[in-house]
CSV table of C-alpha atoms in Angstrom, one decimal:
chain,number,residue,atom,x,y,z
A,1,MET,CA,46.0,22.1,143.1
A,2,LYS,CA,46.5,23.8,139.7
A,3,GLN,CA,45.0,22.0,136.7
A,4,GLU,CA,47.8,23.3,134.4
A,5,TRP,CA,50.1,20.9,136.1
A,6,LEU,CA,48.5,18.2,133.9
A,7,GLN,CA,49.7,19.9,130.7
A,8,LYS,CA,53.2,20.8,131.8
A,9,ASP,CA,56.4,18.7,132.2
A,10,TYR,CA,58.4,20.6,134.8
A,11,TYR,CA,61.1,18.0,134.8
A,12,THR,CA,61.8,18.6,131.1
A,13,ASP,CA,61.7,22.4,131.7
A,14,LEU,CA,64.4,22.1,134.3
A,15,GLY,CA,66.4,19.5,132.3
A,16,VAL,CA,66.4,16.8,135.0
A,17,GLU,CA,65.1,13.3,135.3
A,18,LYS,CA,62.0,12.4,137.4
A,19,ALA,CA,64.4,10.5,139.7
A,20,ALA,CA,66.6,13.6,140.3
A,21,THR,CA,67.3,14.5,143.9
A,22,GLN,CA,66.3,17.8,145.3
A,23,ASP,CA,69.9,19.0,145.2
A,24,ASP,CA,70.0,18.1,141.5
A,25,VAL,CA,66.9,20.1,140.9
A,26,LYS,CA,68.3,23.1,142.7
A,27,LYS,CA,71.6,22.9,140.8
A,28,SER,CA,69.9,22.7,137.5
A,29,PHE,CA,67.6,25.7,138.3
A,30,ARG,CA,70.6,27.7,139.4
A,31,LYS,CA,72.4,27.1,136.2
A,32,LEU,CA,69.4,27.8,134.0
A,33,ALA,CA,68.5,30.9,136.0
A,34,GLN,CA,71.9,32.4,135.5
A,35,LYS,CA,71.8,31.7,131.8
A,36,LEU,CA,68.3,32.8,131.0
A,37,HIS,CA,67.7,35.7,133.4
A,38,PRO,CA,66.4,38.8,131.6
A,39,ASP,CA,69.2,41.0,132.9
A,40,ALA,CA,71.7,38.6,131.1
A,41,ASN,CA,69.6,38.6,127.9
A,42,PRO,CA,68.1,42.1,127.7
A,43,ASP,CA,67.2,41.8,124.0
A,44,ASP,CA,66.0,38.2,123.9
A,45,PRO,CA,62.3,37.8,124.6
A,46,ALA,CA,62.6,34.0,124.1
A,47,ALA,CA,65.1,33.8,126.9
A,48,GLU,CA,62.8,35.7,129.2
A,49,GLU,CA,59.9,33.4,128.4
A,50,ARG,CA,62.1,30.3,129.0
A,51,PHE,CA,63.2,31.8,132.3
A,52,LYS,CA,59.5,32.2,133.4
A,53,ARG,CA,58.9,28.5,132.6
A,54,VAL,CA,62.0,27.4,134.5
A,55,SER,CA,61.0,29.6,137.5
A,56,GLU,CA,57.5,28.1,137.4
A,57,ALA,CA,58.9,24.6,137.3
A,58,TYR,CA,61.2,25.2,140.2
A,59,ALA,CA,58.4,26.7,142.3
A,60,VAL,CA,56.7,23.3,142.1
A,61,ILE,CA,59.3,20.6,142.0
A,62,GLY,CA,61.9,22.6,143.9
A,63,ASP,CA,59.7,22.1,147.0
A,64,GLU,CA,59.6,18.5,148.2
A,65,LYS,CA,55.9,18.7,149.3
A,66,THR,CA,54.5,20.3,146.2
A,67,ARG,CA,56.7,18.0,144.0
A,68,GLY,CA,55.0,15.0,145.6
A,69,GLU,CA,51.6,16.5,144.9
A,70,TYR,CA,52.6,17.3,141.3
A,71,ASP,CA,54.0,13.7,140.8
A,72,GLU,CA,50.8,12.2,142.2
A,73,MET,CA,48.6,14.4,139.9
A,74,GLN,CA,50.6,13.4,136.9
A,75,ARG,CA,50.2,9.7,137.9
A,76,LEU,CA,46.5,9.9,138.4
A,77,GLY,CA,45.8,12.1,135.4
A,78,GLY,CA,44.0,14.7,137.6
A,79,SER,CA,41.6,12.5,139.4
A,80,GLY,CA,43.1,12.9,142.9
A,81,GLY,CA,41.6,15.2,145.5
A,82,PHE,CA,44.7,17.0,146.8
A,83,PRO,CA,44.9,20.2,148.7
A,84,GLY,CA,45.1,23.3,146.5
A,85,PHE,CA,48.4,24.9,145.7
A,86,GLN,CA,48.0,28.6,145.9
A,87,GLY,CA,50.3,31.1,144.2
A,88,GLY,CA,50.8,33.8,141.7
A,89,GLY,CA,53.5,35.0,139.4
A,90,ALA,CA,54.6,33.1,136.3
A,91,GLY,CA,52.0,30.5,135.3
A,92,GLY,CA,50.2,31.0,138.6
A,93,GLN,CA,53.1,29.7,140.7
A,94,ASN,CA,55.2,31.4,143.3
A,95,VAL,CA,59.0,31.2,143.4
A,96,ARG,CA,59.9,30.6,147.0
A,97,VAL,CA,62.1,33.5,148.2
A,98,GLU,CA,63.8,31.4,150.8
A,99,ASP,CA,65.0,29.0,148.1
A,100,LEU,CA,66.3,31.8,146.0
A,101,SER,CA,68.2,33.2,149.1
A,102,ASP,CA,69.7,29.7,149.6
A,103,LEU,CA,70.8,29.6,146.0
A,104,PHE,CA,72.1,33.0,145.4
A,105,GLY,CA,72.8,34.5,148.9
A,106,ALA,CA,70.9,37.0,150.9
A,107,GLY,CA,70.2,39.2,148.0
A,108,GLY,CA,68.8,36.5,145.8
A,109,LEU,CA,68.9,36.8,142.0
A,110,GLY,CA,68.9,40.6,142.4
A,111,ASP,CA,72.4,40.6,143.7
A,112,LEU,CA,73.5,38.3,141.0
A,113,PHE,CA,72.2,40.3,138.1
A,114,GLY,CA,71.9,43.8,139.6
A,115,GLY,CA,68.1,43.6,139.9
A,116,GLY,CA,68.0,44.0,143.7
A,117,SER,CA,68.4,47.2,145.7
A,118,ARG,CA,69.8,50.0,143.6
A,119,ARG,CA,73.4,50.8,144.4
A,120,ARG,CA,75.3,53.9,143.5
A,121,ARG,CA,78.2,53.2,141.2
A,122,GLY,CA,81.2,55.4,141.3
A,123,PRO,CA,82.6,57.1,138.1
A,124,SER,CA,84.3,54.5,135.9
A,125,LYS,CA,88.0,54.5,135.1
A,126,GLY,CA,88.9,55.4,131.6
A,127,HIS,CA,89.5,52.6,129.1
A,128,ASP,CA,92.9,51.7,127.7
A,129,LEU,CA,94.1,53.0,124.3
A,130,GLN,CA,96.5,51.4,121.9
A,131,THR,CA,99.0,52.7,119.4
A,132,HIS,CA,102.1,51.5,117.5
A,133,ILE,CA,105.6,52.9,116.9
A,134,ASP,CA,108.5,51.7,114.9
A,135,ILE,CA,112.1,52.0,116.1
A,136,SER,CA,115.5,51.1,114.5
A,137,PHE,CA,117.3,47.9,115.3
A,138,ARG,CA,120.0,49.8,117.2
A,139,ASP,CA,117.4,51.6,119.3
A,140,SER,CA,115.9,48.3,120.2
A,141,ILE,CA,119.2,47.1,121.5
A,142,PHE,CA,120.3,50.2,123.4
A,143,GLY,CA,117.0,51.8,124.2
A,144,ALA,CA,115.6,55.2,123.1
A,145,THR,CA,113.3,58.0,123.9
A,146,ARG,CA,110.4,58.7,121.5
A,147,LYS,CA,107.8,61.4,121.3
A,148,ILE,CA,104.4,60.0,120.4
A,149,PRO,CA,101.8,62.4,119.0
A,150,LEU,CA,98.3,61.7,120.3
A,151,HIS,CA,94.9,63.2,119.6
A,152,GLY,CA,91.6,62.6,121.4
A,153,GLU,CA,89.7,63.1,124.6
A,154,VAL,CA,91.7,64.2,127.7
A,155,THR,CA,90.6,65.3,131.2
A,156,CYS,CA,89.5,68.9,131.2
A,157,ASP,CA,92.3,70.9,132.9
A,158,LYS,CA,89.9,73.6,134.2
A,159,CYS,CA,87.5,71.4,136.1
A,160,ASN,CA,89.8,68.3,136.5
A,161,GLY,CA,87.2,66.1,135.0
A,162,SER,CA,84.4,67.0,137.4
A,163,GLY,CA,82.3,68.7,134.7
A,164,GLY,CA,81.5,71.5,137.1
A,165,GLN,CA,82.7,75.1,137.1
A,166,PRO,CA,85.4,75.4,139.8
A,167,GLY,CA,83.8,76.5,143.0
A,168,SER,CA,80.3,75.2,142.1
A,169,GLY,CA,78.6,72.3,143.8
A,170,THR,CA,76.5,69.3,143.0
A,171,THR,CA,72.9,68.2,143.6
A,172,ILE,CA,71.0,64.9,143.7
A,173,CYS,CA,70.3,63.6,140.2
A,174,PRO,CA,66.6,64.0,139.5
A,175,THR,CA,66.4,61.0,137.2
A,176,CYS,CA,67.6,58.3,139.7
A,177,GLN,CA,67.1,60.3,142.9
A,178,GLY,CA,70.7,59.8,143.9
A,179,ALA,CA,70.7,56.0,143.5
A,180,GLY,CA,73.0,56.0,140.4
A,181,ALA,CA,70.8,53.6,138.6
A,182,THR,CA,67.3,53.2,137.3
A,183,VAL,CA,65.1,50.1,137.5
A,184,SER,CA,62.6,48.9,134.9
A,185,GLY,CA,60.1,46.1,135.0
A,186,GLY,CA,58.3,44.9,138.0
A,187,GLY,CA,58.0,42.2,140.6
A,188,PHE,CA,60.5,39.4,140.2
A,189,PHE,CA,61.6,40.5,136.7
A,190,GLN,CA,63.3,43.8,137.4
A,191,SER,CA,66.4,45.0,135.6
A,192,GLN,CA,68.8,47.7,136.6
A,193,GLN,CA,70.6,50.2,134.3
A,194,THR,CA,73.2,52.8,135.1
A,195,CYS,CA,71.5,56.3,135.2
A,196,HIS,CA,72.2,58.0,131.9
A,197,GLN,CA,72.1,61.5,133.4
A,198,CYS,CA,74.6,61.2,136.2
A,199,SER,CA,76.6,58.2,134.8
A,200,GLY,CA,76.0,56.3,138.0
A,201,SER,CA,77.4,58.9,140.4
A,202,GLY,CA,74.0,59.8,141.8
A,203,ARG,CA,74.7,63.6,141.6
A,204,ILE,CA,74.9,66.2,138.9
A,205,VAL,CA,76.8,69.5,138.8
A,206,THR,CA,74.8,72.7,139.5
A,207,GLU,CA,77.0,74.9,137.1
A,208,PRO,CA,78.6,73.2,134.1
A,209,CYS,CA,82.3,73.9,133.3
A,210,VAL,CA,82.5,76.7,130.7
A,211,GLN,CA,85.6,75.1,129.1
A,212,CYS,CA,84.3,71.5,128.5
A,213,LYS,CA,80.6,72.3,128.7
A,214,GLY,CA,80.1,70.0,131.6
A,215,ARG,CA,81.5,66.9,129.9
A,216,GLY,CA,84.6,66.7,132.0
A,217,THR,CA,86.8,66.0,128.9
A,218,GLU,CA,87.9,67.9,125.9
A,219,ASN,CA,89.3,67.0,122.5
A,220,LYS,CA,92.9,68.1,121.9
A,221,SER,CA,96.3,67.1,120.5
A,222,ARG,CA,99.1,66.2,122.8
A,223,SER,CA,102.3,64.3,122.9
A,224,LEU,CA,103.8,61.6,125.1
A,225,THR,CA,107.5,61.1,125.7
A,226,LEU,CA,108.1,57.4,125.9
A,227,ARG,CA,111.2,55.7,127.2
A,228,VAL,CA,111.9,52.5,125.2
A,229,PRO,CA,114.0,50.2,127.4
A,230,ALA,CA,117.2,48.6,126.1
A,231,GLY,CA,116.8,45.1,124.6
A,232,VAL,CA,113.1,45.4,123.8
A,233,ASN,CA,111.8,42.7,121.5
A,234,PRO,CA,109.7,43.3,118.4
A,235,GLY,CA,106.0,43.1,119.2
A,236,SER,CA,106.6,44.0,122.9
A,237,VAL,CA,103.9,46.3,124.5
A,238,ILE,CA,104.9,49.1,126.8
A,239,ARG,CA,102.2,50.3,129.2
A,240,ALA,CA,102.1,54.1,129.9
A,241,ARG,CA,99.9,54.2,133.0
A,242,GLY,CA,97.3,57.0,133.2
A,243,LYS,CA,97.9,58.1,129.5
A,244,GLY,CA,94.8,56.5,128.1
A,245,ALA,CA,91.2,57.7,127.8
A,246,PRO,CA,90.0,59.9,130.7
A,247,GLY,CA,87.8,58.5,133.4
A,248,GLU,CA,84.2,59.6,134.1
A,249,ARG,CA,84.0,62.9,136.1
A,250,GLY,CA,87.5,62.9,137.6
A,251,ALA,CA,88.0,59.1,137.8
A,252,PRO,CA,91.5,57.9,136.9
A,253,SER,CA,92.4,57.7,133.2
A,254,GLY,CA,93.1,54.4,131.5
A,255,ASP,CA,96.5,53.3,130.2
A,256,LEU,CA,98.2,53.7,126.8
A,257,LEU,CA,99.5,50.5,125.4
A,258,VAL,CA,102.3,51.1,122.9
A,259,GLU,CA,103.3,48.2,120.6
A,260,ILE,CA,106.9,48.3,119.5
A,261,GLY,CA,107.9,47.4,115.9
A,262,VAL,CA,111.6,47.0,115.1
A,263,ALA,CA,113.0,47.8,111.6
A,264,GLY,CA,115.5,45.4,110.1
A,265,ASP,CA,119.2,46.1,109.8
A,266,PRO,CA,121.4,45.4,106.7
A,267,LYS,CA,124.3,44.0,108.8
A,268,PHE,CA,122.8,42.7,112.1
A,269,ASP,CA,120.1,40.4,113.4
A,270,ARG,CA,119.1,39.1,116.8
A,271,LYS,CA,118.9,35.8,118.5
A,272,GLY,CA,117.7,36.2,122.0
A,273,ASP,CA,120.2,38.3,123.9
A,274,HIS,CA,122.8,37.8,121.2
A,275,VAL,CA,123.4,40.0,118.1
A,276,THR,CA,124.3,38.1,114.9
A,277,THR,CA,126.2,39.1,111.8
A,278,SER,CA,128.2,37.6,109.0
A,279,VAL,CA,131.5,38.6,107.4
A,280,ALA,CA,133.2,37.5,104.2
A,281,VAL,CA,136.7,36.0,104.6
A,282,ALA,CA,139.1,35.4,101.7
A,283,PHE,CA,139.9,31.8,100.9
A,284,THR,CA,143.6,32.3,101.7
A,285,ASP,CA,142.8,33.9,105.1
A,286,ALA,CA,140.5,31.0,106.0
A,287,ALA,CA,143.2,28.5,104.9
A,288,LEU,CA,146.2,30.3,106.5
A,289,GLY,CA,144.6,32.2,109.3
A,290,ALA,CA,144.3,35.9,109.7
A,291,ASP,CA,143.2,38.8,111.9
A,292,ILE,CA,140.1,40.5,110.4
A,293,SER,CA,138.1,43.6,111.3
A,294,ILE,CA,134.6,42.9,112.5
A,295,PRO,CA,131.8,45.5,112.7
A,296,THR,CA,129.8,45.8,115.9
A,297,LEU,CA,126.9,48.0,116.9
A,298,THR,CA,129.4,50.5,118.4
A,299,ASP,CA,133.0,50.3,117.2
A,300,PRO,CA,134.9,47.6,115.1
A,301,VAL,CA,136.8,44.8,116.8
A,302,THR,CA,139.6,42.5,115.6
A,303,LEU,CA,138.8,38.8,115.3
A,304,ARG,CA,141.4,36.1,114.9
A,305,VAL,CA,140.4,33.6,112.3
A,306,PRO,CA,142.4,30.4,112.9
A,307,ALA,CA,144.0,28.5,110.0
A,308,GLY,CA,141.8,26.0,108.3
A,309,THR,CA,138.5,27.8,109.2
A,310,ALA,CA,135.6,26.4,107.2
A,311,SER,CA,132.8,28.5,105.8
A,312,GLU,CA,129.8,29.0,108.1
A,313,SER,CA,131.9,28.7,111.2
A,314,THR,CA,130.7,30.9,114.0
A,315,PHE,CA,132.8,32.9,116.5
A,316,ARG,CA,131.7,34.6,119.6
A,317,VAL,CA,132.7,38.2,120.6
A,318,LYS,CA,131.7,38.5,124.3
A,319,GLY,CA,129.7,41.4,125.6
A,320,ARG,CA,128.9,42.9,122.2
A,321,GLY,CA,125.2,41.8,122.1
A,322,VAL,CA,122.1,43.0,124.0
A,323,PRO,CA,122.7,44.9,127.3
A,324,ARG,CA,121.2,43.2,130.3
A,325,LYS,CA,120.0,44.8,133.5
A,326,LYS,CA,121.3,41.9,135.5
A,327,GLY,CA,124.1,39.6,134.7
A,328,LYS,CA,126.4,39.7,131.7
A,329,ASP,CA,125.5,41.3,128.4
A,330,GLY,CA,124.7,39.2,125.3
A,331,ASP,CA,127.4,38.4,122.8
A,332,LEU,CA,128.0,39.1,119.1
A,333,LEU,CA,127.9,35.9,117.1
A,334,VAL,CA,130.0,36.2,113.9
A,335,THR,CA,129.5,33.7,111.1
A,336,VAL,CA,132.3,33.4,108.6
A,337,LYS,CA,131.5,33.2,104.8
A,338,VAL,CA,134.6,31.9,103.0
A,339,VAL,CA,134.9,33.6,99.6
A,340,VAL,CA,136.4,31.7,96.7
A,341,PRO,CA,137.7,33.9,93.9
A,342,LYS,CA,136.0,33.5,90.5
A,343,LYS,CA,139.0,34.6,88.4
A,344,LEU,CA,142.6,33.7,89.0
A,345,SER,CA,145.8,35.0,87.4
A,346,ARG,CA,148.0,32.4,85.7
A,347,LYS,CA,150.5,32.5,88.5
A,348,ALA,CA,147.7,32.1,91.2
A,349,LYS,CA,146.2,29.3,89.2
A,350,LYS,CA,149.6,27.5,89.0
A,351,LEU,CA,150.2,27.9,92.7
A,352,LEU,CA,146.8,26.5,93.5
A,353,GLU,CA,147.3,23.5,91.2
A,354,GLN,CA,150.6,22.9,92.9
A,355,PHE,CA,148.9,23.1,96.3
A,356,ARG,CA,146.3,20.6,95.2
A,357,GLU,CA,148.9,18.2,94.1
A,358,GLU,CA,150.7,18.4,97.4
A,359,THR,CA,147.5,17.9,99.5
A,360,SER,CA,146.0,15.2,97.5
C-alpha cells in the first residue's frame, strides 16, 4: 500500500463523487485524458502535470479492488494493514494497459493522439487559395469569361512535384528510418511528429531536381481562365479545382476559391431571378394611357401603360430577367414613376383647371 494515498484525493483529481460508479470513473477519465494529453497540449506543462495526476488517480480508483483499498486507507487514516499496491510511473502508480485498451481501442491512447506505433503519412494535398474579382452587372446576368492573374508556388513542371531529378530514385529517410514520423519522450508520455526531412513520406530523393532545387515547387506568375456562370449572385464563390497551392511531392493541388463581386448598374437592379428598373412616364400618358419604350439588358421593348396608371405601379415583362438553366427565365419588373410638369403654359394650365372642375 502506498503511503501517498493518504495525502491525495483521487476522486477530486478525476472530478467525480466518492459514490460514483466504475463506469462514471471510466467516463470521466476518458474525457480528461483526451483534454489533457501532452500531444493535445504540446506547449502546456501544466496540462501535462494535470494529466499525470489524472492517470495516477485512475490507476487506483479505476480498478475496483485497489479503489476499495484506497477508500479503506482514507477511512482509517493509514492504520490498516493492507496488502501493498506495487507500481511505477506517475506518482508510483501503474496505469492499467487493459483499461486503456477498453477505453480507446486496441491502440490505447497512442492511436487517439498519434503516440502509438509510428505510421507513414503520405504527402499532403495542397491547401486552398482565395481571391476576388469584380464583374459588371450585365456579366453577372448573362455570364462571362475572365482571366485571373496569379502569382505564387506551383508544381515544378520538370519533376512533377517529386523534388527529384527525372530518372533518379529515392532512398529511406535517415531521420525517421522510413517511418515518416519521429517520436519524442518515453514510456507512456510519447508524442509523435511528422518527420521534417521527408515531410512524412518516409523517403528522400537521391538526386534533387535542378529546376526546383528539390522543393517540388517553384514560384512563378500564371493566369487562370475562369468561366463565370449566368445568374451568379454577388458574394458567390466559384471553386476552381486543382488550381490552388501545390501538394507535397506530387500530391494533388488544393483548389482556388474565387469570390465574385458585382458592380452596380445605373439603370438596373436585381431581385432574385428578376431584373428591376424604373421609367418616367408623363402625367398625361399615365392618365390617358400610352405605349412607351422600355430599356432591357438586350434590346428595348414596348410596354402598354393603361389609362389611369398610378405612380409606383409595377409591370412585368416576361423572360427579360435572369436566364435559368431549368425552367423559365426571370422577368423584367418595370416600376412607373409618374412625372408631373413643374411649369405649364397658360393654355395647359387652363385646360387642367377645366379638367379639375369636371372631375371634382
